[in-house]
Amino acid sequence: MTDGDVTAVAGKAIWITLQVGGPILIVGLIVGLVVSIFQAVTQIQEQTLVFIPKIIAIVAVLAVAGPWMLNVMVTYTEGMLRDIPSIVAKG
């Protein structure tokens, strides 16, 4: 296994992680920002107010994008398991 192989595998793993985790993180960030602006405008300083909308939004994203996320992860895992012999044989 060469340095290029390690870099390619690590780069692909990072890219898959960003693809799968990105939508959840972005929705959580947007909901948190909206609730924070609402709290600032209404001067409500309740720290627990942010959690319920975030949880609902994240569950909604998982319900909508969950099958796609699972497909991406399964495809990546199958590809990695299939490529292990060829990657190891190079070294």
Tab-separated table of C-alpha atoms in Angstrom:
chain	number	residue	atom	x	y	z
A	1	MET	CA	0.000	0.000	0.000
A	2	THR	CA	1.588	3.232	-1.143
A	3	ASP	CA	1.256	6.728	0.237
A	4	GLY	CA	-1.025	7.587	-2.657
A	5	ASP	CA	-3.357	4.724	-1.775
A	6	VAL	CA	-3.574	5.850	1.836
A	7	THR	CA	-4.254	9.425	0.745
A	8	ALA	CA	-6.940	8.316	-1.713
A	9	VAL	CA	-8.700	6.111	0.847
A	10	ALA	CA	-8.539	8.806	3.543
A	11	GLY	CA	-9.728	11.498	1.142
A	12	LYS	CA	-12.678	9.411	0.021
A	13	ALA	CA	-13.583	8.618	3.642
A	14	ILE	CA	-13.510	12.314	4.555
A	15	TRP	CA	-15.622	13.194	1.505
A	16	ILE	CA	-18.235	10.534	2.375
A	17	THR	CA	-18.309	11.791	5.969
A	18	LEU	CA	-18.958	15.338	4.770
A	19	GLN	CA	-21.659	14.177	2.367
A	20	VAL	CA	-23.488	12.142	4.995
A	21	GLY	CA	-23.034	14.447	7.987
A	22	GLY	CA	-23.271	17.755	6.158
A	23	PRO	CA	-27.049	17.961	5.739
A	24	ILE	CA	-27.645	17.194	9.418
A	25	LEU	CA	-25.065	19.732	10.573
A	26	ILE	CA	-26.312	22.446	8.216
A	27	VAL	CA	-29.943	21.996	9.276
A	28	GLY	CA	-28.927	22.034	12.951
A	29	LEU	CA	-26.913	25.208	12.376
A	30	ILE	CA	-29.738	26.973	10.534
A	31	VAL	CA	-32.373	26.014	13.115
A	32	GLY	CA	-30.067	27.090	15.943
A	33	LEU	CA	-29.433	30.429	14.243
A	34	VAL	CA	-33.147	31.061	13.644
A	35	VAL	CA	-34.041	30.205	17.238
A	36	SER	CA	-31.191	32.387	18.524
A	37	ILE	CA	-32.424	35.331	16.467
A	38	PHE	CA	-35.942	34.710	17.792
A	39	GLN	CA	-34.595	34.666	21.351
A	40	ALA	CA	-32.689	37.906	20.791
A	41	VAL	CA	-35.714	39.662	19.296
A	42	THR	CA	-38.124	38.533	22.009
A	43	GLN	CA	-35.524	38.752	24.802
A	44	ILE	CA	-36.293	35.190	25.878
A	45	GLN	CA	-33.070	33.776	27.286
A	46	GLU	CA	-34.126	30.176	27.856
A	47	GLN	CA	-31.214	27.906	26.919
A	48	THR	CA	-33.333	24.783	26.537
A	49	LEU	CA	-35.567	26.412	23.898
A	50	VAL	CA	-33.088	25.540	21.128
A	51	PHE	CA	-33.074	21.774	21.659
A	52	ILE	CA	-36.638	20.818	20.698
A	53	PRO	CA	-36.656	22.584	17.285
A	54	LYS	CA	-33.189	21.186	16.528
A	55	ILE	CA	-34.228	17.654	17.433
A	56	ILE	CA	-37.388	17.901	15.320
A	57	ALA	CA	-35.462	19.310	12.342
A	58	ILE	CA	-32.704	16.698	12.570
A	59	VAL	CA	-35.210	13.844	12.834
A	60	ALA	CA	-37.004	15.266	9.778
A	61	VAL	CA	-33.730	15.391	7.830
A	62	LEU	CA	-32.939	11.818	8.852
A	63	ALA	CA	-36.423	10.706	7.799
A	64	VAL	CA	-36.072	12.350	4.387
A	65	ALA	CA	-32.380	11.788	3.651
A	66	GLY	CA	-31.791	8.663	5.744
A	67	PRO	CA	-32.212	6.163	2.895
A	68	TRP	CA	-29.825	8.164	0.716
A	69	MET	CA	-27.282	8.409	3.556
A	70	LEU	CA	-27.509	4.674	4.156
A	71	ASN	CA	-27.073	3.987	0.445
A	72	VAL	CA	-23.959	6.188	0.292
A	73	MET	CA	-22.406	4.485	3.326
A	74	VAL	CA	-23.235	0.966	2.109
A	75	THR	CA	-21.855	1.707	-1.360
A	76	TYR	CA	-18.641	3.083	0.154
A	77	THR	CA	-18.269	0.098	2.486
A	78	GLU	CA	-18.886	-2.402	-0.311
A	79	GLY	CA	-16.337	-0.622	-2.487
A	80	MET	CA	-13.737	-0.599	0.275
A	81	LEU	CA	-14.261	-4.275	1.075
A	82	ARG	CA	-14.062	-5.129	-2.628
A	83	ASP	CA	-10.859	-3.075	-3.115
A	84	ILE	CA	-8.958	-4.344	-0.056
A	85	PRO	CA	-7.210	-7.195	-1.922
A	86	SER	CA	-6.039	-4.946	-4.758
A	87	ILE	CA	-4.877	-2.187	-2.398
A	88	VAL	CA	-2.973	-4.583	-0.137
A	89	ALA	CA	-1.446	-6.459	-3.091
A	90	LYS	CA	0.243	-3.270	-4.342
A	91	GLY	CA	2.396	-3.057	-1.202
